[in-house]
PDB file of C-alpha atoms and ligand atoms in Angstrom:
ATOM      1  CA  UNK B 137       0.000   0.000   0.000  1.00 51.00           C
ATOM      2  CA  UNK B 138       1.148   3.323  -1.169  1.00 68.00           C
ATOM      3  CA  UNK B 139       1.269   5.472   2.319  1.00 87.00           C
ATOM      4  CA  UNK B 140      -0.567   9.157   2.118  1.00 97.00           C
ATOM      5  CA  UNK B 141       0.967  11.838   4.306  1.00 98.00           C
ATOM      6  CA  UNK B 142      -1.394  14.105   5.909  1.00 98.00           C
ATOM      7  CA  UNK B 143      -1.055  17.606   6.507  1.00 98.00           C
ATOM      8  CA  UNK B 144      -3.326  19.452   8.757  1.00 98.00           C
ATOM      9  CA  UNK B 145      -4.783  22.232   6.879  1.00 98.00           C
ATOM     10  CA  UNK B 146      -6.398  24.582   9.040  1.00 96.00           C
ATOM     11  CA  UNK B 147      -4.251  27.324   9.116  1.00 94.00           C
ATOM     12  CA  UNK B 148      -0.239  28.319   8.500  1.00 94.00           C
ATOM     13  CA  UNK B 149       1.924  27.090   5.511  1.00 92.00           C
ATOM     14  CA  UNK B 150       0.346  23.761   5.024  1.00 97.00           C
ATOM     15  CA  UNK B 151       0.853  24.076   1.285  1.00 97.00           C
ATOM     16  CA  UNK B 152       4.318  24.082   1.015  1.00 97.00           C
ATOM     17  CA  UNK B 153       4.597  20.819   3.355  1.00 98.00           C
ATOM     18  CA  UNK B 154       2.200  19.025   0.900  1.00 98.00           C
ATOM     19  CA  UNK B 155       3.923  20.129  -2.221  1.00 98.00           C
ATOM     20  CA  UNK B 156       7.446  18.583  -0.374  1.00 98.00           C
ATOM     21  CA  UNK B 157       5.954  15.338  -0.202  1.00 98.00           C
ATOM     22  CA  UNK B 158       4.467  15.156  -3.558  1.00 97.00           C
ATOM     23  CA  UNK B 159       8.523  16.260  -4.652  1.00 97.00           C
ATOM     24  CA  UNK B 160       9.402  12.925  -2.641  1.00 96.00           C
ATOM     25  CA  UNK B 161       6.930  11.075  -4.872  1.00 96.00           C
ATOM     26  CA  UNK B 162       4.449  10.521  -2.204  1.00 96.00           C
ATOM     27  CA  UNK B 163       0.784  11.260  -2.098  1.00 97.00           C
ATOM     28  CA  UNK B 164      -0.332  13.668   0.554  1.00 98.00           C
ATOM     29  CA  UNK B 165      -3.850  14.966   2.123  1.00 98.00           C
ATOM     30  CA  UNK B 166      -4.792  18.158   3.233  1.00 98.00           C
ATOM     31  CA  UNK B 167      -6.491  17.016   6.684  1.00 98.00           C
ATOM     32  CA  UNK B 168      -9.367  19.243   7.837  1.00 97.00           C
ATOM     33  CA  UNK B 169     -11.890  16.494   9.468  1.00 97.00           C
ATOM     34  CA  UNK B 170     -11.486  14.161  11.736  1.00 97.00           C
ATOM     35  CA  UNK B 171     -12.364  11.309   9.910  1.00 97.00           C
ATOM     36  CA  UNK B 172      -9.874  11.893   7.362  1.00 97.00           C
ATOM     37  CA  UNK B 173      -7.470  11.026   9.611  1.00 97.00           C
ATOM     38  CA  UNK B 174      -7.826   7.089   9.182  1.00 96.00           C
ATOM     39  CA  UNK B 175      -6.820   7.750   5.256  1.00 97.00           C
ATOM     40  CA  UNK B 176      -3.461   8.489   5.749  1.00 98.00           C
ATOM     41  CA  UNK B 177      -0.472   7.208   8.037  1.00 97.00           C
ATOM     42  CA  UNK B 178       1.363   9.735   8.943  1.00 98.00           C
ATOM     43  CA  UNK B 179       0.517  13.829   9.752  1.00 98.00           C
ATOM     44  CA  UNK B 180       2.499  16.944   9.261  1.00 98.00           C
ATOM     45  CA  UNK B 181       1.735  19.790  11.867  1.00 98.00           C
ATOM     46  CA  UNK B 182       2.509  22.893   9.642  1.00 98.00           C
ATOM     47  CA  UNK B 183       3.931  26.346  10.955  1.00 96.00           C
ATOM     48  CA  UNK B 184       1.855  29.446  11.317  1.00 96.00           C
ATOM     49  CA  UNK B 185       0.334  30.931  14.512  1.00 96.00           C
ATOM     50  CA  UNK B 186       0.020  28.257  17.295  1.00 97.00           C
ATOM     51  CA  UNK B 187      -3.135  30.786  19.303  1.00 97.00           C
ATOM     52  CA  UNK B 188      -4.660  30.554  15.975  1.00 96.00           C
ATOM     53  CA  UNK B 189      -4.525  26.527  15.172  1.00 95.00           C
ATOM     54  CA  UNK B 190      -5.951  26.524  19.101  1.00 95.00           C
ATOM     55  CA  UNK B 191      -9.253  28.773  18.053  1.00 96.00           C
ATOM     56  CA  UNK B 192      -9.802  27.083  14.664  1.00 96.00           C
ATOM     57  CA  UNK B 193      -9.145  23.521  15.857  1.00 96.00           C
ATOM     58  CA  UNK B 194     -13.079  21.894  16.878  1.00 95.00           C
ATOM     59  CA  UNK B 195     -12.834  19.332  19.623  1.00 97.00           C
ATOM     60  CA  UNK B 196     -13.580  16.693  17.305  1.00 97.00           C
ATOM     61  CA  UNK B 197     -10.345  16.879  15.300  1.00 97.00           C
ATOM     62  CA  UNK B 198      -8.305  17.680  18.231  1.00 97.00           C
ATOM     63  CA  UNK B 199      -9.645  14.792  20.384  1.00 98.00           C
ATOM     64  CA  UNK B 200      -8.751  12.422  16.659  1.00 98.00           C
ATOM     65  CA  UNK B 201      -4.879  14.055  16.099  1.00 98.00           C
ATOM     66  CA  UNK B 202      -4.305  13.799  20.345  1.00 98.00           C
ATOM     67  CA  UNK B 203      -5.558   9.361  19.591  1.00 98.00           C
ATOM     68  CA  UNK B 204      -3.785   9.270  16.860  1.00 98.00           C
ATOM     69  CA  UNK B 205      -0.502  10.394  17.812  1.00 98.00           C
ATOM     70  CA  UNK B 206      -0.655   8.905  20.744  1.00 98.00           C
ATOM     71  CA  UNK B 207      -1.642   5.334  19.345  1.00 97.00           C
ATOM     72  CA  UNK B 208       2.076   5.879  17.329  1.00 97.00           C
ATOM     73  CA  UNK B 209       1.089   7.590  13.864  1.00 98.00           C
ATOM     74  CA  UNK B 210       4.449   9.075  12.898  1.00 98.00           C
ATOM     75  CA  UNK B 211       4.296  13.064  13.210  1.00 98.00           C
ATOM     76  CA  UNK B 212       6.305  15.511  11.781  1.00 98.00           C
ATOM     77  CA  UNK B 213       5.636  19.450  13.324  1.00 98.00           C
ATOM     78  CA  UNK B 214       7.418  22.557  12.506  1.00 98.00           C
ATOM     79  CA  UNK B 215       7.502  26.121  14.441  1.00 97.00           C
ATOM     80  CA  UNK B 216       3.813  26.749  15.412  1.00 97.00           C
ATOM     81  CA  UNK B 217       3.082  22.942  15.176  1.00 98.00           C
ATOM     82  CA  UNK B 218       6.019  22.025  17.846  1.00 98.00           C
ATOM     83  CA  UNK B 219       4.083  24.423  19.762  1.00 98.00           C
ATOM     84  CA  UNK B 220       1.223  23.410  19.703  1.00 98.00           C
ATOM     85  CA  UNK B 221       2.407  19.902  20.765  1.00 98.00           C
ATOM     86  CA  UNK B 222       4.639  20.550  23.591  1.00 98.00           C
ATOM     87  CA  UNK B 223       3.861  19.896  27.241  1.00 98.00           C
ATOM     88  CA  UNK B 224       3.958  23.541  28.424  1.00 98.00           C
ATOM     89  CA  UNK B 225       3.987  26.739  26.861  1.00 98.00           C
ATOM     90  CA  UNK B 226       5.176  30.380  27.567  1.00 98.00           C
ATOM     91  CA  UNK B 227       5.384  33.610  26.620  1.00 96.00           C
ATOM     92  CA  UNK B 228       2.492  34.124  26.492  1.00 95.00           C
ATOM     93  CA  UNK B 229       1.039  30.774  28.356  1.00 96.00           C
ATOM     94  CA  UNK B 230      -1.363  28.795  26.380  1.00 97.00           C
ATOM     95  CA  UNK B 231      -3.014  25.545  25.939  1.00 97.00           C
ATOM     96  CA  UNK B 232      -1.029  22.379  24.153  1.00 97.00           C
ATOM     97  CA  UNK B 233      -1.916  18.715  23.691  1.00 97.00           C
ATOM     98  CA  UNK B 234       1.023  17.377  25.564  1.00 98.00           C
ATOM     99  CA  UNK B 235       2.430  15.016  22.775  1.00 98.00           C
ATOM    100  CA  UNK B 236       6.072  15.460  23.208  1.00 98.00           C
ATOM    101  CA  UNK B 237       8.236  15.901  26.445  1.00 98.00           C
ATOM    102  CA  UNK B 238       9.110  19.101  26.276  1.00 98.00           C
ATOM    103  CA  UNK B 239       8.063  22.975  27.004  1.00 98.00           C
ATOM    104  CA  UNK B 240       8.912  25.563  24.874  1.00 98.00           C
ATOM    105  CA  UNK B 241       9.035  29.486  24.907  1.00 98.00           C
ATOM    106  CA  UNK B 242       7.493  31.316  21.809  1.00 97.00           C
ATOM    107  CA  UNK B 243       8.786  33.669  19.704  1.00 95.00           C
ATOM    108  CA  UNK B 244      11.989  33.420  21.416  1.00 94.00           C
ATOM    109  CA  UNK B 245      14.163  34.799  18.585  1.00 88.00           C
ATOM    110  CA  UNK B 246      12.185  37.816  18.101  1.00 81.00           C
ATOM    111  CA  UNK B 247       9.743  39.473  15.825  1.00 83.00           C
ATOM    112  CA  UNK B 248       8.973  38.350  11.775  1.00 83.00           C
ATOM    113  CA  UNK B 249      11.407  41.237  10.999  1.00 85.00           C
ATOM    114  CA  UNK B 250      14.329  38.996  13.110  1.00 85.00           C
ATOM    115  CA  UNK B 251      13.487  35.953  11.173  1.00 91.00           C
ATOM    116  CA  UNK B 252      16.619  34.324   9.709  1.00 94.00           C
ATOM    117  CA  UNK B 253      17.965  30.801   7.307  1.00 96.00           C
ATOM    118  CA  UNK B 254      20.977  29.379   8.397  1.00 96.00           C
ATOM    119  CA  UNK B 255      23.137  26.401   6.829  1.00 96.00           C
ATOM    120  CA  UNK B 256      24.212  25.861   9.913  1.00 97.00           C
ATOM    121  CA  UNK B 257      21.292  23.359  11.528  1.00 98.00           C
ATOM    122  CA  UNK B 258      24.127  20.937  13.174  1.00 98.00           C
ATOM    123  CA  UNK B 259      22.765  17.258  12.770  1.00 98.00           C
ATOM    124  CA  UNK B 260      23.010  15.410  16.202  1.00 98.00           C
ATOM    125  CA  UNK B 261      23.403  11.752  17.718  1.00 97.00           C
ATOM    126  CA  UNK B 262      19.995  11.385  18.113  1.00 97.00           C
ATOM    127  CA  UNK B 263      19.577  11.376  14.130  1.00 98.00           C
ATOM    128  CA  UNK B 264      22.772   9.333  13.342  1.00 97.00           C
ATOM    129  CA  UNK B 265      20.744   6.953  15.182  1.00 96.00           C
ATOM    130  CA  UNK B 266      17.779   6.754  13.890  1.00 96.00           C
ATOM    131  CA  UNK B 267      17.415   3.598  11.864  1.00 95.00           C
ATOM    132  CA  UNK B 268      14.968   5.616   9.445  1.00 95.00           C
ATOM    133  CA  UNK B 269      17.473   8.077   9.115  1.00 96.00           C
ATOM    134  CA  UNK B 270      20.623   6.051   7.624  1.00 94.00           C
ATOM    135  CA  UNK B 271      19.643   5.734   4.090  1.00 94.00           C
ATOM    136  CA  UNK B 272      18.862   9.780   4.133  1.00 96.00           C
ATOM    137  CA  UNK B 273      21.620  11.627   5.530  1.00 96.00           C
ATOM    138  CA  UNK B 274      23.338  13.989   3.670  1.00 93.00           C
ATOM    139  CA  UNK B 275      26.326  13.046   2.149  1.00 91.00           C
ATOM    140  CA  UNK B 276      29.713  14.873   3.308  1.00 93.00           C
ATOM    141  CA  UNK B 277      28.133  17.211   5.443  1.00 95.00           C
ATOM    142  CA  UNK B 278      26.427  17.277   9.090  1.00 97.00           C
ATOM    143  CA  UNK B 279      24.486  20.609   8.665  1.00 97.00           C
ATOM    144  CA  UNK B 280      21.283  21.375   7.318  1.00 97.00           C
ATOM    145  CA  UNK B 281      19.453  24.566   6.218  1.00 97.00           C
ATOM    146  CA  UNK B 282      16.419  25.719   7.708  1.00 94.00           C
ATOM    147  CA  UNK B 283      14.200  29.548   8.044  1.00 96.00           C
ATOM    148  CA  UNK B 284      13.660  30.546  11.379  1.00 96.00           C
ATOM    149  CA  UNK B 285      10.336  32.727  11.769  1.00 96.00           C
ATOM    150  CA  UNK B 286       9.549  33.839  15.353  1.00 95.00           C
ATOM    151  CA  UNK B 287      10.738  30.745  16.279  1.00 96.00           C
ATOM    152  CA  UNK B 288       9.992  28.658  19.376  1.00 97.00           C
ATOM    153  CA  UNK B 289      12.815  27.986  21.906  1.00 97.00           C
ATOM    154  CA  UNK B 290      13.206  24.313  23.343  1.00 98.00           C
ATOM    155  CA  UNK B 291      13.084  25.107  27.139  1.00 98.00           C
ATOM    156  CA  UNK B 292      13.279  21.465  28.833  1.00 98.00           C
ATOM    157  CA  UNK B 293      13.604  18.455  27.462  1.00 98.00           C
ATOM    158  CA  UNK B 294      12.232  15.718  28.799  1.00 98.00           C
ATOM    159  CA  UNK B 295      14.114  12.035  29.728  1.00 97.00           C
ATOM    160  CA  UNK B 296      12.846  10.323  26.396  1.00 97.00           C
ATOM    161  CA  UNK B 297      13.355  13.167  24.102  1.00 98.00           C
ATOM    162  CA  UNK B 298      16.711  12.537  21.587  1.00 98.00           C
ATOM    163  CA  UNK B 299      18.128  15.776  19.911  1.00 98.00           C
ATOM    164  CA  UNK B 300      18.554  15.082  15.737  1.00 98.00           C
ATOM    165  CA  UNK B 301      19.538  18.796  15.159  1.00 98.00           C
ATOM    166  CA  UNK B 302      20.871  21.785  16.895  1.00 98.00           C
ATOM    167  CA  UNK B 303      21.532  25.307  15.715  1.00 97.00           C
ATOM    168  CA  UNK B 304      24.335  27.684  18.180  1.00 95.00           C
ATOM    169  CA  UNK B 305      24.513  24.772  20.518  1.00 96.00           C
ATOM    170  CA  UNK B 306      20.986  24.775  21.402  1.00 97.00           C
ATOM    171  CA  UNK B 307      18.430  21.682  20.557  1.00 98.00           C
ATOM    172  CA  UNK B 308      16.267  22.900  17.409  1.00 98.00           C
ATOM    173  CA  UNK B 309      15.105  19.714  16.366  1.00 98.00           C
ATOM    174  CA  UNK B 310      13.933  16.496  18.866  1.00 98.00           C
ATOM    175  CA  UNK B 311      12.057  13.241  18.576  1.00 98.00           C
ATOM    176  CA  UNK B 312      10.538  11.147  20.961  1.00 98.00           C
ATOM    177  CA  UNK B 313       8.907   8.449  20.081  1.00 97.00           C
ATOM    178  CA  UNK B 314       6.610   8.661  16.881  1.00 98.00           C
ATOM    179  CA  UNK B 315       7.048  12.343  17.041  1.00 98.00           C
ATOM    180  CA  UNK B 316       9.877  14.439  15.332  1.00 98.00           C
ATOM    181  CA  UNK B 317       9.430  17.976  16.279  1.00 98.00           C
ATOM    182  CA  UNK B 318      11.756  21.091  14.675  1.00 98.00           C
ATOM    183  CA  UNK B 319      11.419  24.841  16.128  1.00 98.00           C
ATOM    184  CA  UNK B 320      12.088  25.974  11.869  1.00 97.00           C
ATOM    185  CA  UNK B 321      10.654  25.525   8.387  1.00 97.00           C
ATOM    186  CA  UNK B 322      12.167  22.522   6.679  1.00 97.00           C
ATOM    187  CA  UNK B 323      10.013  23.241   4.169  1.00 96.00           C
ATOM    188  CA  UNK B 324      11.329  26.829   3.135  1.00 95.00           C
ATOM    189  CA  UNK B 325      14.373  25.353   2.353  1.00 95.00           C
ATOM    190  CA  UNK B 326      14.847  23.905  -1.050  1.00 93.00           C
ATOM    191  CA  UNK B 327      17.566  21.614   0.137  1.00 93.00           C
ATOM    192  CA  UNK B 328      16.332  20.692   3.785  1.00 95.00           C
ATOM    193  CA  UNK B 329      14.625  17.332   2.658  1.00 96.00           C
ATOM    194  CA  UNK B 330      15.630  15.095   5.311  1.00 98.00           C
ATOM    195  CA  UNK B 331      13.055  15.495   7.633  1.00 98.00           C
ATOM    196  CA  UNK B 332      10.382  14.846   5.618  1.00 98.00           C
ATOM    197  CA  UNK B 333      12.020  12.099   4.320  1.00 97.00           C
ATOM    198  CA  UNK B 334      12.618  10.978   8.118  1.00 98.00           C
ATOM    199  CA  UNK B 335       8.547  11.142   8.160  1.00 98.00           C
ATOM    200  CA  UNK B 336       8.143   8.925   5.043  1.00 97.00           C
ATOM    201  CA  UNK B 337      10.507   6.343   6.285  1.00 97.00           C
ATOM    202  CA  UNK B 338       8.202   6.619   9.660  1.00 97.00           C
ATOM    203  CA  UNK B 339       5.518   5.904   7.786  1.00 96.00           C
ATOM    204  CA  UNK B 340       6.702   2.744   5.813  1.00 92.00           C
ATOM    205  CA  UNK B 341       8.203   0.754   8.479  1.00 86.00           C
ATOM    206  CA  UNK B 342       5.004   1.356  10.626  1.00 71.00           C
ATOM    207  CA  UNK B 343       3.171  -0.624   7.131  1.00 63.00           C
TER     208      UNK B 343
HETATM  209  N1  LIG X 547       5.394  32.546  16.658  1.00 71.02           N
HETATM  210  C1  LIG X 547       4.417  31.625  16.188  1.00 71.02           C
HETATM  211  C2  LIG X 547       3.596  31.074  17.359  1.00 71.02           C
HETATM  212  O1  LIG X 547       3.856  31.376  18.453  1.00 71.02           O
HETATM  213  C3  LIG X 547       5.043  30.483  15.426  1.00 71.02           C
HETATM  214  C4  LIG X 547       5.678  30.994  14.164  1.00 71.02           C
HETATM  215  C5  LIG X 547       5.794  29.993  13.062  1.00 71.02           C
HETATM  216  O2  LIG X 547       5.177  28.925  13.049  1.00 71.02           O
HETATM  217  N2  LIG X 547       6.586  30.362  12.088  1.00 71.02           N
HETATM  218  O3  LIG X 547       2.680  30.351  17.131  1.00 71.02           O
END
């Protein structure tokens, strides 16, 4: 079976996520309902404005994305979407469903106007040791590009969370379980394919 990659499209810069996956050669859904949720196998949370996934997301879907995650559907979230699935939240304080291990501090690098790509996204043990990532990793190189807009800061990180990327010695990008989690847009970059490639490996060993 051919896997389809979701991508919750309710708000933020869903398109560019799904147009990455088609690049990889892999069919993708835009994920707005709840139900939709049992066509595909894995789900990207997008970036865009964490308060405003929060108003726009009904119960229904939320309640779905919290059972499936949790029940192990690989998940890929970027910026607003790491946000939204952290364990606490600051600056300001809001809600989160709790998914991964770790709290996080928004728009910790500034305003829009401070927003920033770097080449210098430092791969990390974590990732060299991820059996999905070994057939992906960039040949020659450890570093990665990625944009940085009002990013998130990683604040704590729990006991099960592994680091796969960090940028000026801080964690930027973490996995713990069935969840890889990155506080930049992977998919701004033309050349930062590896972590949704991470996502479709995810998705076809879970098959
Ligand atoms: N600053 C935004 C928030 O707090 C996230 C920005 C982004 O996803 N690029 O939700």
């Amino acid at each position: 079976m051919t896997n389809i990659i979701g991508v919750l499209a309710i708000q933020g810069n869903f398109s560019r996520h799904s147009e990455r996956i088609r690049e990889l050669g892999h069919k993708t859904l835009e994920v707005r309902r709840a139900d939709q949720l049992s066509l595909v196998s894995a789900i990207i949370i997008p970036g865009g404005e964490s308060s405003a996934f929060l108003k726009l997301l009904d119960p229904e879907l939320k309640n779905a994305l919290i059972d499936a995650i949790s029940a192990g559907m690989p998940c890929l979230a970027t910026c607003a979407g790491i946000i939204l699935l952290a364990k606490h939240v600051t600056n300001p304080a809001q809600e989160s469903l709790g998914l991964i291990d770790i709290d996080v501090v928004r728009n910790a690098f500034g305003r829009q106007t401070d927003s920033f790509v770097t080449e210098d996204i430092l791969l990390a043990d974590g990732m060299y040791a991820m059996p999905e990532a070994c057939s992906i990793l960039p040949p020659n190189t450890n570093a990665i590009e990625g944009v940085f807009i009002r990013a998130p800061r990683i604040s704590r990180l729990g006991a099960g969370v592994r680091v796969l990327a960090s940028y000026a010695a801080e964690p930027v990008m973490v996995a713990e379980g069935n969840v890889v989690a990155m506080t930049f847009h992977p998919e701004m970059s033309n050349t930062c394919v590896l972590p949704h490639q991470l996502l479709i490996n995810m998705a076809n060993r879970e098959n």
